[in-house]
Every structure is written in C-alpha cells, then in structure tokens.
Amino acid sequence: MDETPWTRSYPEGVRWDSEIKLRPLDEILDDAVLAWGARGAIDFMGREISYAELGAKVARCAAGLQRLGVGPGVHVGLYLANTPHYIISFFAILKAGGVVVNYSPLDAESVLEHKIEDSETRLLITLDLQALYPQMDRLLERTRLEKLIVGTIGEMSAHGDAVTAQLREAGQLSEVHWGERRIRFADLLANDGAVTHHPIGDPRDALAVLQYTGGTTGLPKGAMLTHGNLSAVNSQFWLTSREAGAELHEGVERSLAVLPPFHIYALSVNMLLGVRLGALQILHTRFDVEAILKDISQKKVTVFPGVPTMYTAINNFPGVEQFDLSSLRFCGSGGAPLPVEVHRRFLQLTGCSLAEGWGMTETSPAGTFSPIRRAQRVGSCGLPVPGVTIRFARLEPPYEPVPLGERGEICIKGPNVMKGYWKSPEATAQAFTADGFLRTGDVGYMDADGYVYIVDRTKDMLLCSGYNVYPRIIEEAIYAHPAVAEVCVIGIPDEYRGQSPKAFLALKAGAAPIGLDELKIFLKDRIGKHEMIGALEIRQQLPKTPVGKLSKKALIDEEARRRESAS
C-alpha cells in the first residue's frame, strides 16, 4: 500500500522530501538582520522599526534579562497584546537562553494562576493596560512570580505621549507602583546589548516554548515545543510557499499581523515566518475590519494570515468593494474549518484564494496545506506538509491503521510534533502511539490523492473564532451558580464564530429562572472571553444515557434536527 499518496498531488515547486532545517530559533532573526538590516521589520501605530533596530532591541532586551538571572532553564512569561514588545521579548528570551511561556489575555485569572505555578514562570513581561496589568499585579503577590516587566504602547509608537494620554483618558491604563519587583520595559533595554551565548545543543530536545492547550478534563497542559519543532514549521511553511506561480518572496512581502501572538498560529505563521521572509509586519492590537481594509488598500499588504471569522467580517463589511484589495497575494485560513461560501466570496472580492490548512498546538501548528494554484477540494484541509506523515487509526483498541479512504483518528508524525506535555508523562504517553505518532483526537479520512478530510472529533472540544474551547470548563463554571442543578454545554453553528457554546440547564427546585444576560454576567470572571456562551436553554430535565449520565449526544442530535426543520 502507498503510505504517502499525497506526494503525487504536490504542486510544482514543492517537494515532500525537501530538507527540513532544524536550528536555534533566534538564528532566524539574526539571519534577517544580516540580510535586510535597513528594511522595515515592524509597522506599528505610525512608527516603522527596521530589522537592524529590531535586532539591537532584542540584544539589549536579552542582556537585560540575563542581568535578572535569565539563562538556560529559566521560564519567562509573555502576557502581551500584538505590539512590538512581543516580537522583541520572544527573541530576547531565547537569545538569553530562557524558555518562553505564552499567556492568553482571554484566560480567567484562575487559569493564569495555574499556568504560572505549573510552568514555573519566574519573570513575566506585560503592558500597563487595564486589560492586562491588574491581573498579573495581583498574581505577583500570590504566586511564584518574582518580577513583572511592564511596557507601554506609547513607547513603541510614533507619538508616544499622545497615545499614552489618549489611553489614559479612555481609562485603559493602569497605575504601576514601580520598584524592585515591577520594572519598566525601557529600563530593561537600557544597556549595551552584550549577551552571553548559551548553545542549545540538539534543537530537537531544546525547549523553546511552553504553549498551553486545554483538555477535556482538568486544567490546561503545557505542550513542550522545542527549537527543532518551531524551526521545522518555519522551514515547512517556507517550503509550501514555493508553489510555482504563487511564491512568497524574501525581502519584499508586507504582512498584516492581526492574530494575537500568544496563539500558536500567529506565532508560527505571522511572526516566525514573517521574520524568515524579511517581511514588513504591520501590527494591529485588535481586529477592526475597517482599519484592516484601509491598511490593505493604502499600505499594499501582500500577506494576510487570518481565521474564518475575519474573512467573514471582511466579506460582509458595508462598502467593502470601495477598497483596493488587489495587492493581496497570499491569505491563509486556519484555526477552524473554512466555509465554502466565505472562500468563494473572498476570492470574488480580492482575486486572492484562501489557503486552508490544518494543525494544532501540539504540531506547532503545521499539519496540512492546500495548493493555492489549484481548485479547492470542498471539505478538505489539504495535503500533509513536507516532512510530515499522516495516517488514520481505528477508534477502538488496539487502534490499528485503517485502509486509505476509511475513517479513523488522525495520527501525525514529523519534526514539528511536540516533545510532550510539560510535567505530564501519563498524558504524553496517552497522546502518542507506540511508534511515535501523535493521536490528534480528530476523526477523518484521506482520499486516493492524499487530501485530508476532517469529519468529527473524539475530544469534547469546540472551535470558536479559531480558539479551542472545552465545554467541561464552561460547565464547571456554570455549576458554581447556586440555582443550577445540571448543565450540558455543546457547540452550535455560528455564522461569525464558526461554533458558539450553548448551555442547557436544569434548575434546582424552587430556583428563579436565569436569563442569558444574567448568566453571562455571572460567568464574566470565571471563564475566558473566547469561552463565553452564546445561547441558553432551560429545561425541566436534561437527557441521560441508560446508565444515568448526561447525554450530550441527544442534545447535539436535537439541535441538528431543529436546524434541518428550520431550513
């Protein structure tokens, strides 16, 4: 049996057996500084930072971190918006010899606390924004955190004082009590940039990033992504961009970076690939569709990695036809399945095909890619990327491989697949097969040409606006409400988010009814924004299985029948 049928479908210019380069991640920036020192690296709020300036800031940041004790084995957290601080700090931590721990501003404070303790984070870099700083200031007092390094958006913009005044007037800034444990980002960089080099050894084993991912039970686990994993993905994405007639070119691309950098997709596709290309990365701290359209039109953006909800918003923006979007040459869609109609409309508007792919945190996140110069295969997420092998396994023990075309759990092996879960040997063992394939929890099949189709999930997980959302976490938060007796959360289709959590409740005897808005207020500080429910249904009782367990399957089937009858 042909174990790599996808190789026959590879587009001209791309080879599955190409060399995958594994190396220290900070070398990617070093190479870019040497090749494109005078070229713009970052465009942020009216200010352009060249690659030479970026390299100098990274060196000074690394030297400052080393003076605070950062070196091999030291974990430094990043709790940042999409600003130059993230790019500088990420490369600086690695250059100093440390490990990056990504923190999501969407997380509830209890989850942030768990990640700090579990990851053994000693220092954390954040901003003085009201949306970020207060949480970490509180956690500084009750966790293992030793120091906070705090930056301000104004210091990276063209008009710093005006930006700071505007943010303060809008109530978006926090007061910081500077001292030994709360250090200014600008002071961290106030040095000569002399860095002590720490060789990492084998890139396949050297931990670079702890990227937390949720689970169907319990608290998030840290996926251990090595220098080898992330540099492999950098190489894989570069190789797939060599498709004849659709190539990305070094030193000329202009990339729109809107996705939050703590997300593995943004980290790998926006930041690392952007630096590898020597692209100018145009940063936006949030997704404002009108601002995005203006930048594409006026700054002649050529590359835009996004998620389906972003493309849906662009398609539906009133007057979108008035913007010149013809400069776009490569637009990637990830994080969630891309609706065919969204792709069709975007192509009609821009002339740029959306390249869909599949991956996950544990694969850094490469997995599949779709050739751009060919007609999209409806429902497929594409072909395995160079250097990756994908097979499908039966869903029941002993989980042996199924023949081509049959449905099974997607299992993946390649240099981009994580080393394992941090301090979780049992979870790591469960995640891998005996011969080293990662069990993804996604169910699908591969056609005769090697195209992958995903049809289901074995894990109880939703994809909401590109984020993994685990119903168990939402359910546990809802159970804390004094009126709730039972709760089930499932995903329902959402035109904008892809999926949205819907909660089904059975209330305690004599309890007053709960409305959706009331429940959202109750959940506001208990779950992340990306986890917030979008619909609520109160029932006398929830369906159960023959053994008395709450039956999500029954609710999912009911919702499906309801949608069918409505259509």
XYZ file of C-alpha atoms in Angstrom:
567
model
C 0.000 0.000 0.000
C 1.271 3.503 -0.862
C 1.944 5.123 2.530
C 2.494 8.620 1.060
C -0.163 9.074 -1.656
C -0.125 12.866 -1.168
C 3.312 13.162 -2.793
C 1.682 12.585 -6.194
C -0.534 15.637 -5.615
C 2.203 18.066 -4.605
C 2.234 21.259 -6.702
C 5.155 22.192 -8.899
C 7.900 23.806 -6.842
C 7.085 21.949 -3.592
C 8.641 18.637 -2.552
C 7.579 16.488 0.384
C 11.108 15.114 0.847
C 12.798 18.532 0.976
C 15.314 19.158 3.748
C 13.682 20.452 6.947
C 16.150 22.780 8.623
C 16.339 22.489 12.422
C 18.164 25.265 14.284
C 18.005 27.692 17.231
C 15.015 29.967 16.695
C 16.878 33.187 17.425
C 19.063 32.484 14.376
C 16.021 33.214 12.202
C 16.113 36.823 13.369
C 19.913 37.011 13.194
C 19.791 35.957 9.534
C 17.075 38.519 8.791
C 19.107 41.331 10.399
C 22.130 40.418 8.273
C 20.120 40.161 5.055
C 17.652 43.042 5.447
C 19.027 45.338 8.159
C 17.755 48.550 6.548
C 14.373 47.108 5.578
C 11.326 47.684 7.749
C 10.518 44.803 10.108
C 7.580 46.253 12.090
C 4.988 48.905 11.309
C 3.164 49.918 14.499
C 0.991 52.964 15.162
C 2.818 55.225 12.728
C 6.335 54.035 13.545
C 8.481 51.725 11.448
C 11.217 49.645 13.098
C 13.932 48.301 10.792
C 15.427 44.824 11.092
C 18.677 46.359 12.314
C 16.850 48.288 15.047
C 14.817 45.214 15.961
C 17.995 43.140 16.274
C 19.561 45.797 18.525
C 16.481 45.970 20.759
C 16.400 42.176 21.055
C 20.082 42.114 22.072
C 19.537 44.786 24.740
C 16.419 43.044 26.000
C 18.309 39.737 26.191
C 21.180 41.362 28.073
C 18.705 42.950 30.483
C 17.023 39.597 31.071
C 20.359 37.911 31.726
C 21.113 40.546 34.378
C 17.851 39.476 36.043
C 19.020 35.875 36.079
C 17.543 34.533 32.849
C 19.524 31.699 31.342
C 19.132 28.020 30.489
C 16.145 26.500 32.271
C 14.579 29.832 33.297
C 10.971 30.311 32.177
C 9.775 33.813 31.235
C 6.113 34.576 30.596
C 4.666 36.790 27.878
C 1.275 38.354 28.634
C 1.056 40.839 25.811
C -1.080 42.332 23.086
C 0.022 42.393 19.454
C 2.706 45.071 19.879
C 6.465 45.199 19.130
C 7.078 44.223 22.764
C 6.078 40.656 21.928
C 8.473 40.185 18.998
C 11.347 41.806 20.907
C 10.722 39.826 24.090
C 10.198 36.475 22.364
C 13.529 36.504 20.566
C 15.283 38.076 23.571
C 14.192 35.334 25.955
C 15.554 32.679 23.596
C 18.766 34.626 22.954
C 19.268 34.899 26.722
C 18.964 31.111 26.962
C 15.499 31.030 28.524
C 12.151 29.460 27.650
C 9.051 31.399 26.544
C 5.732 30.717 28.276
C 2.764 32.187 26.401
C -0.182 33.541 28.392
C -3.546 34.390 26.901
C -5.327 37.643 27.913
C -8.539 35.711 27.269
C -7.915 33.366 30.213
C -9.698 33.618 33.525
C -7.444 34.638 36.414
C -7.637 31.176 37.983
C -6.281 29.646 34.766
C -3.465 32.209 34.629
C -2.558 31.292 38.201
C -2.448 27.593 37.316
C -0.194 28.265 34.326
C 2.227 30.357 36.385
C 2.626 27.677 39.012
C 2.631 24.726 36.633
C 5.093 26.270 34.168
C 7.443 27.529 36.906
C 7.433 31.021 35.390
C 9.822 33.334 37.256
C 9.562 36.594 35.317
C 6.708 37.917 33.200
C 6.552 40.679 30.598
C 3.294 42.583 30.169
C 1.869 46.043 29.416
C 0.354 48.709 31.650
C -3.051 48.243 30.033
C -6.132 47.853 32.212
C -6.939 44.674 30.277
C -3.607 43.090 31.259
C -1.722 44.573 34.181
C -4.153 44.328 37.150
C -4.474 40.542 36.833
C -0.726 39.989 36.844
C -0.175 42.540 39.584
C -2.493 40.508 41.826
C -0.844 37.248 40.793
C 2.596 38.691 41.550
C 1.561 38.784 45.201
C 0.250 35.224 45.478
C 2.240 33.083 43.020
C 5.818 32.075 42.356
C 6.325 35.108 40.079
C 9.379 37.084 41.145
C 9.160 40.196 38.951
C 6.960 41.898 36.380
C 8.483 43.787 33.450
C 5.939 46.328 32.250
C 5.923 48.171 28.941
C 3.633 50.800 27.493
C 2.188 51.007 23.996
C 3.274 54.621 23.645
C 6.982 53.795 23.834
C 6.728 51.790 20.576
C 4.534 54.249 18.650
C 5.352 57.340 16.615
C 3.573 59.710 19.006
C 4.140 58.183 22.412
C 2.887 60.980 24.650
C -0.281 61.457 22.619
C -1.022 57.713 22.593
C -0.465 57.456 26.334
C -2.699 60.470 27.006
C -5.429 59.039 24.805
C -5.321 55.658 26.545
C -5.345 57.311 29.965
C -8.324 59.485 29.053
C -10.186 56.373 27.879
C -9.490 54.645 31.205
C -7.405 51.942 29.559
C -4.182 52.413 31.543
C -3.313 51.050 34.975
C -1.188 52.723 37.585
C 2.035 50.796 38.198
C 3.885 51.063 41.501
C 7.436 50.821 40.187
C 10.074 49.199 42.317
C 12.297 46.154 42.663
C 9.548 43.735 41.565
C 7.931 45.954 38.929
C 10.433 47.030 36.269
C 9.986 49.311 33.275
C 10.475 47.631 29.891
C 12.502 50.665 28.797
C 14.862 50.187 31.767
C 15.310 46.522 30.836
C 16.674 47.675 27.472
C 18.956 50.351 28.920
C 22.281 48.535 28.383
C 24.938 47.879 25.747
C 23.372 44.678 24.389
C 26.303 42.434 25.364
C 24.768 38.955 25.602
C 26.324 35.746 26.919
C 25.702 32.999 24.372
C 24.341 29.648 25.596
C 24.489 26.844 22.981
C 21.222 24.871 22.975
C 22.612 21.510 21.857
C 20.281 19.340 19.764
C 17.390 21.577 18.570
C 15.048 18.576 18.723
C 15.418 18.393 22.500
C 15.975 22.048 23.483
C 12.748 23.502 24.901
C 11.845 26.882 23.373
C 8.170 27.496 24.181
C 5.594 26.185 26.614
C 2.313 26.591 24.767
C -0.660 25.709 26.940
C -3.526 23.798 25.432
C -6.778 22.780 27.094
C -8.117 19.329 27.685
C -11.461 17.653 28.009
C -10.868 17.271 31.732
C -8.829 19.172 34.274
C -6.635 22.205 33.696
C -4.605 23.176 30.599
C -1.404 21.264 29.819
C 1.815 22.790 28.513
C 2.839 21.497 25.103
C 6.646 21.398 25.028
C 7.665 22.938 21.707
C 11.376 22.732 21.022
C 13.643 24.889 18.904
C 13.557 21.977 16.455
C 9.747 21.835 16.387
C 9.284 25.537 15.669
C 12.204 25.863 13.254
C 10.849 22.788 11.427
C 7.493 24.536 11.000
C 9.304 27.664 9.835
C 11.002 25.553 7.187
C 7.799 23.677 6.296
C 5.807 26.874 5.791
C 8.629 28.328 3.714
C 8.753 25.206 1.547
C 4.995 25.204 0.911
C 5.250 28.859 -0.109
C 7.467 27.825 -3.040
C 4.492 26.681 -5.130
C 5.170 27.714 -8.726
C 3.152 30.776 -9.682
C 2.236 31.607 -6.084
C 5.632 32.035 -4.428
C 6.316 34.276 -1.461
C 9.460 36.322 -1.979
C 12.127 37.230 0.543
C 12.635 40.864 1.430
C 9.553 42.253 -0.342
C 6.370 40.993 1.357
C 4.125 43.163 3.541
C 2.241 41.085 6.091
C -0.814 42.098 8.092
C -0.492 40.765 11.641
C -3.826 40.866 13.443
C -3.964 37.467 15.117
C -2.864 37.589 18.788
C 0.778 36.492 19.120
C 0.143 34.184 22.084
C -1.801 31.932 19.679
C 0.386 29.243 18.104
C -0.933 30.014 14.611
C 0.042 33.683 14.885
C 3.386 32.835 16.477
C 4.408 30.459 13.689
C 2.722 31.930 10.604
C 2.729 35.652 11.337
C 5.824 36.265 13.406
C 8.337 33.498 12.682
C 7.521 33.096 9.002
C 7.324 36.878 8.635
C 10.853 37.262 10.002
C 12.097 34.343 7.861
C 10.733 36.155 4.796
C 12.159 39.522 5.815
C 8.609 40.848 5.581
C 7.332 44.124 7.000
C 4.842 43.078 9.678
C 2.015 45.591 10.094
C 0.728 45.081 13.634
C -2.822 45.654 14.843
C -3.701 45.244 18.505
C -7.251 44.174 17.663
C -9.365 43.189 14.690
C -11.086 46.331 13.411
C -12.372 45.411 9.972
C -12.425 48.981 8.609
C -8.871 49.652 9.835
C -7.759 46.351 8.294
C -9.306 47.194 4.933
C -7.691 50.653 4.956
C -4.260 49.195 5.665
C -4.562 46.547 2.954
C -5.567 49.242 0.480
C -3.161 52.018 1.472
C -0.093 50.001 2.552
C -0.415 47.416 -0.219
C -0.466 44.378 2.050
C 0.518 41.176 0.239
C 0.182 38.556 3.007
C -2.679 38.155 5.467
C -2.938 35.087 7.713
C -6.347 35.011 9.383
C -9.196 32.869 10.638
C -12.608 32.320 9.009
C -14.375 34.863 11.237
C -12.054 37.603 9.959
C -12.753 36.760 6.327
C -16.478 36.617 7.077
C -16.299 40.124 8.574
C -14.402 41.444 5.548
C -16.892 39.859 3.133
C -19.842 41.398 4.967
C -18.406 44.869 5.590
C -20.641 47.558 4.030
C -18.855 49.167 1.107
C -16.017 46.640 1.022
C -15.961 46.930 -2.780
C -14.683 50.508 -2.427
C -11.337 49.315 -1.021
C -8.480 48.263 -3.310
C -7.569 44.761 -2.109
C -5.712 43.738 -5.261
C -2.282 43.717 -3.585
C -3.164 40.547 -1.617
C -1.286 37.520 -2.939
C -1.315 35.059 -0.058
C -4.099 34.745 2.519
C -4.099 31.793 4.874
C -7.053 30.491 6.847
C -6.586 28.351 9.929
C -7.909 27.733 13.413
C -11.299 26.435 12.235
C -12.931 24.962 9.114
C -13.402 27.487 6.310
C -16.962 27.668 4.930
C -17.031 27.273 1.143
C -19.217 30.363 0.690
C -16.794 32.520 2.707
C -13.924 31.383 0.483
C -15.924 31.967 -2.703
C -16.944 35.495 -1.704
C -13.430 36.491 -0.585
C -11.924 35.248 -3.841
C -14.545 37.229 -5.744
C -13.692 40.398 -3.792
C -9.912 40.174 -3.874
C -8.827 37.766 -6.574
C -6.796 36.037 -3.853
C -7.511 32.419 -2.997
C -7.637 31.461 0.688
C -5.095 28.760 1.522
C -6.650 26.499 4.127
C -4.648 24.214 6.364
C -4.986 22.107 9.474
C -2.761 21.868 12.510
C -2.874 22.033 16.283
C -0.857 23.396 19.186
C 0.912 20.060 19.567
C 2.115 20.211 15.938
C 3.446 23.776 16.237
C 0.844 24.029 14.363
C 1.693 22.596 10.924
C -0.178 19.599 9.547
C -1.640 20.158 6.103
C -1.641 22.822 3.386
C -3.788 23.487 0.325
C -2.119 24.255 -3.020
C -3.082 27.781 -3.980
C -2.978 27.431 -7.766
C -5.478 24.577 -7.826
C -9.212 24.496 -7.311
C -10.039 23.900 -3.662
C -11.392 20.478 -2.799
C -14.603 21.143 -0.929
C -14.380 19.914 2.639
C -10.654 19.121 2.518
C -7.975 20.791 4.627
C -5.289 19.836 2.134
C -2.167 17.677 1.861
C 0.383 16.802 4.567
C 3.155 19.411 4.712
C 6.732 18.463 3.777
C 8.340 16.029 6.191
C 5.054 15.012 7.846
C 3.376 11.618 7.686
C -0.340 11.265 8.409
C -2.225 8.035 8.891
C -5.609 7.070 10.303
C -6.290 4.638 13.146
C -9.357 2.773 14.323
C -11.193 4.408 17.200
C -11.237 1.235 19.300
C -8.339 -0.775 20.763
C -5.850 -1.813 19.512
C -6.116 1.298 17.299
C -4.518 -0.303 14.237
C -4.285 1.725 10.996
C -7.279 1.741 8.647
C -7.046 1.457 4.832
C -6.910 4.554 2.648
C -10.343 6.148 2.356
C -11.709 4.772 5.637
C -12.471 6.993 8.588
C -10.219 6.920 11.609
C -8.411 9.075 14.143
C -5.820 11.313 12.507
C -2.314 10.397 13.683
C 0.657 12.536 12.697
C 4.428 12.214 12.865
C 7.102 14.725 11.907
C 9.831 17.068 13.181
C 7.198 19.671 14.122
C 5.352 17.415 16.592
C 5.813 18.417 20.228
C 8.253 16.766 22.589
C 5.399 16.019 25.018
C 3.321 17.639 27.756
C 5.177 19.533 30.486
C 5.367 17.531 33.720
C 2.650 15.168 32.420
C 4.270 11.852 31.466
C 0.962 9.974 31.630
C -0.780 12.450 29.326
C 2.216 12.313 26.979
C 2.125 8.529 26.868
C -1.607 8.566 26.103
C -1.115 11.111 23.329
C 1.374 9.037 21.317
C 1.218 5.639 19.664
C 3.934 3.061 20.336
C 5.719 4.043 17.099
C 5.698 7.778 17.814
C 2.603 9.115 16.051
C 0.625 11.825 17.836
C -3.030 10.924 18.286
C -4.814 14.171 17.440
C -8.366 13.413 18.551
C -9.659 14.475 15.125
C -11.517 11.928 13.014
C -11.207 11.976 9.250
C -10.036 10.186 6.149
C -7.662 10.592 3.208
C -8.744 10.243 -0.401
C -6.766 8.448 -3.104
C -4.910 11.667 -3.981
C -3.725 12.234 -0.410
C -6.151 15.026 0.532
C -7.254 15.016 4.177
C -10.873 15.467 5.270
C -11.862 16.043 8.913
C -15.349 14.863 9.834
C -15.526 14.671 13.628
C -13.625 14.936 16.907
C -13.008 12.302 19.514
C -12.269 15.009 22.050
C -15.043 17.112 23.543
C -13.768 20.371 22.068
C -15.280 23.306 20.203
C -13.593 25.739 17.817
C -14.846 29.275 18.478
C -13.272 32.025 16.346
C -10.199 29.826 15.955
C -9.774 29.129 19.682
C -10.064 25.756 21.336
C -12.963 25.817 23.795
C -13.622 22.941 26.170
C -17.242 22.546 27.365
C -16.094 20.920 30.610
C -14.507 24.213 31.749
C -17.672 26.174 30.976
C -19.846 23.562 32.678
C -17.786 23.668 35.838
C -18.101 27.465 35.948
C -21.889 27.296 35.448
C -22.228 24.670 38.165
C -20.992 27.308 40.611
C -24.266 29.212 40.128
C -26.486 28.500 43.146
C -29.604 27.906 41.019
C -28.112 25.287 38.691
C -28.749 21.589 39.211
C -27.414 20.178 35.943
C -25.704 21.622 32.892
C -24.563 20.442 29.477
C -22.662 22.614 27.009
C -22.475 21.779 23.324
C -21.386 23.641 20.225
C -23.879 25.106 17.788
C -23.117 26.639 14.367
C -22.355 30.348 14.485
C -22.070 32.319 11.251
C -19.335 34.532 12.714
C -17.521 32.406 15.324
C -17.787 29.090 13.481
C -19.094 27.474 16.644
C -20.641 29.002 19.749
C -21.203 27.307 23.140
C -24.829 26.687 24.034
C -25.694 25.819 27.637
C -28.621 23.593 28.596
C -29.628 23.963 32.255
C -31.872 22.158 34.676
C -32.510 24.343 37.731
C -32.796 23.383 41.364
C -36.315 23.068 42.795
C -37.766 26.481 43.615
C -34.965 28.398 41.867
C -35.860 31.515 39.908
C -35.335 31.373 36.130
C -31.986 32.549 34.748
C -31.659 34.647 31.604
C -28.773 34.561 29.139
C -27.552 38.048 30.064
C -27.685 37.239 33.781
C -25.668 34.060 33.274
C -23.086 35.891 31.157
C -22.567 38.404 33.966
C -22.119 35.535 36.428
C -19.548 33.855 34.129
C -17.637 37.021 33.237
C -14.825 36.496 35.770
C -14.991 32.695 35.738
C -14.228 31.848 32.105
C -12.385 33.454 29.220
C -13.999 35.740 26.678
C -13.496 33.132 23.964
C -15.397 30.619 26.127
C -18.466 32.770 26.760
C -21.770 31.089 25.942
C -23.807 32.366 23.041
C -27.118 30.661 23.776
C -29.041 29.267 26.752
C -31.940 26.853 27.122
C -33.630 25.997 30.422
C -35.253 22.559 30.700
C -37.108 20.679 33.363
C -34.580 17.871 32.969
C -31.673 17.056 30.712
C -31.470 13.860 28.635
C -29.496 10.990 30.109
C -27.940 7.765 28.904
C -29.210 4.364 30.109
C -26.586 4.409 32.869
C -27.675 7.868 34.074
C -25.004 10.061 32.505
C -25.963 13.351 30.905
C -26.288 12.733 27.171
C -24.635 15.385 25.039
C -25.234 13.233 22.003
C -29.009 13.547 22.483
C -28.741 17.345 22.680
C -26.487 17.503 19.630
C -28.931 15.344 17.674
C -31.850 17.536 18.791
C -30.073 20.682 17.638
C -29.273 19.075 14.285
C -32.916 18.111 13.749
C -34.010 21.620 14.747
C -31.704 23.171 12.149
C -32.906 20.752 9.471
C -36.557 21.559 10.122
C -35.823 25.292 10.153
C -34.149 25.082 6.763
